């Protein structure tokens, strides 16, 4: 049989909204979206962030309110970051049961129970006076193995406070194994370890530094990955899996979709991606300047994560998008 020119017409499947909907390869569901939230000890009112229009640092009260709204919208879960009043060299508030992050976890778990998945960032940078993700050695470098002991204590404190999932974002070698062992020893065998397996030393974390009042001078290049390296991400993945990671993550998102796609092909456990603060800011500021259509750009960026293989996405737009997905009518313009 010869192919008559013109008989193969991919456009045929794009003719109506209903047909496009039917042949769509990838869908977004509210349950795919995880909302990162910031809670700050010293506040009496929520504080808007200049570098992330629409995102605030919460008080405990406003955190609970926003968490309820997110859960009502059907998001898959919540990821908490805490900003303590007192930071020190060891980040001691991180594993203090009275530390702001642990108090916030308890508040949410007491109020929300198991109706959603409550997660906490497990890293020291929000808690240290020097802003690094670990404790420092005598030369001022980040001491990997001393940091593991801090992470292990933090994992147990977060589990006690009510976290269903601990999110290991510090990029220390051995962090998954150290936290898993500490959790198991304390009987928290059901607490899930989510590992930021491939996390890059990225400029796209810029606005996050304001969000957590970061004290960091310098950079994180001795522990986070070089943006030039893709193969190295697979090594990090293998190690995290061997140490018992239940879920793995790639971060940032859009600039690393190639890494995400490869991790998604190889990983036997769920793969998440983090649409980070700088990605959020780029779309918000470009839309505010009239350069792009805000909602279309948000939706397109999120579907790109799914297309690349992400099972879930951390995004500061989680509640908004979940609400919109709920109100979308079948056969509509999407
Ligand atoms: C580390 C952490 C960071 C982010 C999440 N966890 C900052 C960093 O590694 O410098 C960034 C998230 C974002 O930019 O939205 N605790």
Coordinates of C-alpha atoms and ligand atoms in Angstrom, one line a residue:
X1 CA 0.0 0.0 0.0
X2 CA 1.2 3.4 -0.8
X3 CA 0.6 6.3 1.4
X4 CA -1.4 9.0 -0.4
X5 CA 0.1 12.3 0.5
X6 CA -2.2 14.1 2.9
X7 CA -4.0 11.1 4.4
X8 CA -2.0 11.2 7.6
X9 CA -3.3 14.2 9.4
X10 CA -2.4 14.6 13.0
X11 CA -4.5 17.7 13.1
X12 CA -7.6 15.5 12.9
X13 CA -7.3 14.7 16.6
X14 CA -7.2 18.4 17.5
X15 CA -10.4 19.5 15.9
X16 CA -12.7 19.9 18.9
X17 CA -12.2 20.5 22.6
X18 CA -13.9 17.2 23.4
X19 CA -11.7 15.2 21.1
X20 CA -8.6 17.0 22.4
X21 CA -9.7 16.1 25.9
X22 CA -10.3 12.5 25.0
X23 CA -6.8 12.0 23.4
X24 CA -4.9 14.0 26.1
X25 CA -2.0 11.9 27.2
X26 CA -1.4 13.6 30.5
X27 CA -3.8 15.1 33.1
X28 CA -3.5 17.1 36.2
X29 CA -5.4 16.1 39.3
X30 CA -5.7 18.1 42.5
X31 CA -4.2 15.0 44.3
X32 CA -1.0 15.5 42.2
X33 CA -0.3 18.9 43.8
X34 CA 1.5 19.5 47.1
X35 CA 1.5 22.9 48.7
X36 CA 4.7 24.2 50.3
X37 CA 3.9 26.5 53.3
X38 CA 6.0 28.8 55.5
X39 CA 5.3 29.4 59.1
X40 CA 7.3 32.0 61.1
X41 CA 7.6 32.2 64.8
X42 CA 7.7 35.9 65.3
X43 CA 4.7 37.0 63.3
X44 CA 1.4 38.2 64.6
X45 CA 0.0 38.7 61.1
X46 CA 0.8 36.8 57.9
X47 CA 3.6 38.5 56.0
X48 CA 3.5 38.7 52.2
X49 CA 6.7 38.0 50.3
X50 CA 8.0 40.6 47.9
X51 CA 9.8 38.1 45.8
X52 CA 6.9 35.7 45.6
X53 CA 3.7 37.7 45.0
X54 CA 0.7 35.8 46.5
X55 CA 2.8 33.7 48.9
X56 CA 3.0 34.6 52.6
X57 CA 4.9 33.6 55.7
X58 CA 2.2 32.3 58.0
X59 CA 1.4 32.6 61.7
X60 CA 0.2 29.4 63.3
X61 CA -3.4 30.6 63.0
X62 CA -3.2 31.6 59.3
X63 CA -1.3 28.4 58.6
X64 CA -4.1 26.3 59.8
X65 CA -6.6 28.3 57.9
X66 CA -4.6 28.0 54.6
X67 CA -4.1 24.3 55.3
X68 CA -7.8 23.7 55.6
X69 CA -8.5 25.6 52.4
X70 CA -5.8 23.5 50.6
X71 CA -7.2 20.3 51.9
X72 CA -10.8 21.3 50.9
X73 CA -9.5 22.0 47.4
X74 CA -8.3 18.4 47.3
X75 CA -4.5 18.9 47.1
X76 CA -2.4 15.8 47.7
X77 CA -0.5 17.1 50.7
X78 CA 1.2 19.9 52.5
X79 CA 4.9 20.6 52.9
X80 CA 5.9 22.8 55.9
X81 CA 8.9 25.0 56.3
X82 CA 9.5 26.7 59.7
X83 CA 11.3 30.0 60.4
X84 CA 12.4 30.1 64.1
X85 CA 13.0 33.3 66.1
X86 CA 16.4 32.1 67.3
X87 CA 18.9 30.6 64.9
X88 CA 22.2 29.2 66.1
X89 CA 25.2 27.3 64.8
X90 CA 23.6 23.9 65.3
X91 CA 20.1 24.8 64.3
X92 CA 18.9 23.6 67.7
X93 CA 15.3 24.7 67.1
X94 CA 15.0 22.1 64.4
X95 CA 14.6 19.2 66.8
X96 CA 13.2 21.1 69.8
X97 CA 9.6 19.9 70.3
X98 CA 8.8 23.6 71.0
X99 CA 10.5 24.7 67.8
X100 CA 8.1 26.4 65.4
X101 CA 8.2 23.7 62.7
X102 CA 7.4 21.0 65.2
X103 CA 4.7 23.0 66.8
X104 CA 3.1 23.6 63.4
X105 CA 3.3 19.9 62.5
X106 CA 1.5 19.1 65.8
X107 CA -1.1 21.7 65.1
X108 CA -1.9 20.5 61.7
X109 CA -1.9 16.8 62.6
X110 CA -4.2 17.4 65.6
X111 CA -6.6 19.3 63.3
X112 CA -6.3 17.4 60.1
X113 CA -5.4 13.9 61.3
X114 CA -5.0 11.6 58.3
X115 CA -7.3 13.5 56.0
X116 CA -4.2 14.8 54.1
X117 CA -0.5 14.0 54.0
X118 CA 1.5 16.3 56.3
X119 CA 5.2 16.7 55.4
X120 CA 8.1 18.7 56.8
X121 CA 11.3 20.0 55.3
X122 CA 14.1 18.1 57.0
X123 CA 17.1 20.4 56.6
X124 CA 19.0 22.8 58.9
X125 CA 19.2 25.9 56.7
X126 CA 16.1 27.6 58.1
X127 CA 17.5 27.0 61.6
X128 CA 21.2 27.8 61.4
X129 CA 22.7 31.3 62.0
X130 CA 25.1 30.7 59.1
X131 CA 22.3 29.5 56.8
X132 CA 24.0 26.3 55.7
X133 CA 22.1 23.0 55.4
X134 CA 24.4 21.4 57.9
X135 CA 26.7 22.1 60.8
X136 CA 30.1 23.5 60.2
X137 CA 33.5 22.0 60.9
X138 CA 36.5 24.0 62.3
X139 CA 37.4 25.3 58.8
X140 CA 33.9 26.5 58.1
X141 CA 33.0 23.7 55.7
X142 CA 29.8 21.7 56.1
X143 CA 30.5 18.6 58.2
X144 CA 28.6 15.8 56.5
X145 CA 28.7 13.2 59.2
X146 CA 28.1 15.6 62.1
X147 CA 25.1 16.8 60.2
X148 CA 23.7 13.3 59.8
X149 CA 23.3 13.2 63.6
X150 CA 21.4 16.4 63.5
X151 CA 19.1 15.1 60.7
X152 CA 18.5 11.9 62.6
X153 CA 17.4 13.9 65.7
X154 CA 15.2 16.1 63.4
X155 CA 13.6 13.1 61.8
X156 CA 12.5 11.7 65.1
X157 CA 11.3 15.1 66.4
X158 CA 9.2 15.6 63.2
X159 CA 7.8 12.1 63.5
X160 CA 6.9 12.7 67.1
X161 CA 5.3 16.0 66.2
X162 CA 3.0 14.3 63.6
X163 CA 4.7 14.3 60.2
X164 CA 3.6 11.6 57.9
X165 CA 6.5 12.3 55.6
X166 CA 9.9 13.8 56.2
X167 CA 11.4 15.6 53.2
X168 CA 15.2 15.3 53.2
X169 CA 16.4 18.3 51.3
X170 CA 20.0 18.8 52.6
X171 CA 22.0 16.8 50.1
X172 CA 24.3 15.2 52.7
X173 CA 25.7 11.8 51.8
X174 CA 24.0 9.1 53.8
X175 CA 21.1 11.2 55.0
X176 CA 18.4 8.8 53.9
X177 CA 20.0 5.8 55.7
X178 CA 20.7 7.9 58.8
X179 CA 17.1 9.1 59.1
X180 CA 15.5 5.8 58.3
X181 CA 17.6 4.1 61.0
X182 CA 16.8 6.7 63.6
X183 CA 13.0 6.6 62.7
X184 CA 12.9 2.8 62.9
X185 CA 14.8 2.7 66.2
X186 CA 12.2 4.9 67.7
X187 CA 9.4 2.8 66.3
X188 CA 8.4 5.2 63.5
X189 CA 8.5 2.5 60.9
X190 CA 5.5 4.0 59.0
X191 CA 7.0 7.5 58.6
X192 CA 7.8 8.0 55.0
X193 CA 11.2 9.2 53.8
X194 CA 11.0 11.4 50.8
X195 CA 14.5 12.1 49.4
X196 CA 15.4 15.1 47.4
X197 CA 17.7 12.9 45.4
X198 CA 18.8 15.2 42.6
X199 CA 18.9 18.7 44.0
X200 CA 21.0 21.3 42.2
X201 CA 22.9 24.3 43.4
X202 CA 20.4 26.6 41.7
X203 CA 19.8 30.3 41.2
X204 CA 16.1 29.5 41.0
X205 CA 16.0 29.1 44.9
X206 CA 16.5 32.9 45.1
X207 CA 13.1 34.0 46.3
X208 CA 13.0 31.1 48.9
X209 CA 15.9 32.8 50.7
X210 CA 13.5 35.7 51.5
X211 CA 10.8 33.2 52.4
X212 CA 12.9 31.6 55.1
X213 CA 14.8 34.7 56.2
X214 CA 18.0 32.9 55.1
X215 CA 21.3 34.0 56.6
X216 CA 23.4 32.3 53.9
X217 CA 26.6 33.9 52.7
X218 CA 28.1 32.2 49.8
X219 CA 26.6 29.1 48.1
X220 CA 25.8 25.5 48.5
X221 CA 28.1 24.1 45.8
X222 CA 29.9 21.7 48.1
X223 CA 26.7 19.7 48.7
X224 CA 24.1 20.5 46.1
X225 CA 24.7 19.2 42.5
X226 CA 26.4 21.0 39.7
X227 CA 23.8 22.1 37.1
X228 CA 26.0 20.7 34.4
X229 CA 25.7 17.1 35.6
X230 CA 22.9 14.7 34.6
X231 CA 24.6 11.4 35.1
X232 CA 25.4 12.2 38.7
X233 CA 21.7 12.4 39.4
X234 CA 21.4 8.7 38.7
X235 CA 24.1 7.9 41.2
X236 CA 22.3 10.0 43.8
X237 CA 19.1 8.1 42.9
X238 CA 20.7 4.7 43.3
X239 CA 22.2 5.6 46.7
X240 CA 18.9 7.0 48.0
X241 CA 17.0 3.9 46.9
X242 CA 19.7 1.6 48.4
X243 CA 19.3 3.6 51.7
X244 CA 15.6 3.1 51.7
X245 CA 14.0 6.2 50.2
X246 CA 10.2 5.7 49.8
X247 CA 9.8 8.6 47.3
X248 CA 12.4 10.5 45.4
X249 CA 12.5 14.1 44.1
X250 CA 14.1 16.2 41.4
X251 CA 14.5 19.9 42.1
X252 CA 14.3 22.5 40.6
X253 CA 11.7 21.6 38.1
X254 CA 11.5 23.0 34.6
X255 CA 15.2 23.6 34.0
X256 CA 15.8 19.9 34.9
X257 CA 13.0 18.1 33.0
X258 CA 15.6 15.9 31.3
X259 CA 16.8 14.7 34.8
X260 CA 13.2 14.3 35.9
X261 CA 12.4 12.2 32.8
X262 CA 15.4 9.9 33.3
X263 CA 14.7 9.5 37.0
X264 CA 11.1 8.7 36.3
X265 CA 12.1 6.0 33.8
X266 CA 14.5 4.3 36.3
X267 CA 12.8 4.8 39.6
X268 CA 10.8 1.9 41.2
X269 CA 9.4 4.4 43.8
X270 CA 7.2 7.5 43.2
X271 CA 9.0 10.5 41.7
X272 CA 8.1 14.0 42.6
X273 CA 9.3 17.3 41.3
X274 CA 9.5 20.8 42.9
X275 CA 8.5 23.8 41.0
X276 CA 10.7 26.1 43.1
X277 CA 10.3 29.7 44.2
X278 CA 12.2 31.2 41.2
X279 CA 10.0 29.3 38.7
X280 CA 7.0 30.7 40.5
X281 CA 8.4 34.2 40.6
X282 CA 9.3 34.2 36.9
X283 CA 5.7 33.4 35.8
X284 CA 4.1 35.8 38.3
X285 CA 6.3 38.7 37.4
X286 CA 6.1 38.1 33.7
X287 CA 2.4 37.8 33.9
X288 CA 2.2 41.0 36.0
X289 CA 4.2 42.8 33.3
X290 CA 1.7 41.6 30.7
X291 CA 4.2 39.5 28.9
X292 CA 2.4 36.1 29.3
X293 CA -1.0 34.8 30.2
X294 CA -0.8 33.9 33.8
X295 CA -3.1 30.9 34.1
X296 CA -2.1 29.3 30.8
X297 CA 1.5 29.6 31.8
X298 CA 0.9 28.0 35.2
X299 CA -1.1 25.1 33.7
X300 CA 1.4 24.6 30.9
X301 CA 4.3 24.5 33.4
X302 CA 2.5 21.9 35.6
X303 CA 1.5 19.6 32.8
X304 CA 5.1 19.7 31.6
X305 CA 6.1 18.1 34.9
X306 CA 3.5 15.3 34.4
X307 CA 4.5 14.8 30.8
X308 CA 8.2 14.4 31.9
X309 CA 7.1 11.7 34.4
X310 CA 6.4 13.4 37.8
X311 CA 3.8 11.6 39.9
X312 CA 3.3 14.7 42.0
X313 CA 4.5 18.3 42.0
X314 CA 5.3 20.7 44.8
X315 CA 4.0 24.1 43.7
X316 CA 3.1 27.3 45.4
X317 CA 0.0 27.4 43.2
X318 CA -1.3 24.1 44.5
X319 CA -4.5 25.4 46.1
X320 CA -5.4 27.8 43.3
X321 CA -4.9 25.2 40.6
X322 CA -6.7 22.5 42.5
X323 CA -9.7 24.9 42.9
X324 CA -9.6 25.7 39.2
X325 CA -9.4 22.0 38.3
X326 CA -12.5 21.3 40.4
X327 CA -14.5 24.0 38.7
X328 CA -13.4 23.1 35.1
X329 CA -16.4 21.8 33.1
X330 CA -15.9 18.7 31.0
X331 CA -15.5 19.6 27.4
X332 CA -14.4 23.1 28.3
X333 CA -11.6 25.0 26.6
X334 CA -8.8 23.1 28.3
Ligands
LIG1 C1 16.5 23.6 51.9 C2 15.5 23.9 50.8 C3 15.6 25.0 49.8 C4 14.4 24.9 49.1 C5 13.6 23.9 49.6 N1 14.3 23.3 50.7 C6 16.6 26.0 49.6 C7 18.0 25.7 49.2 O1 18.3 24.5 49.1 O2 18.7 26.6 49.1 C8 14.0 25.8 48.0 C9 12.6 25.8 47.6 C10 12.2 26.9 46.6 O3 13.1 27.6 46.1 O4 11.0 27.0 46.4 N2 15.9 23.6 53.1

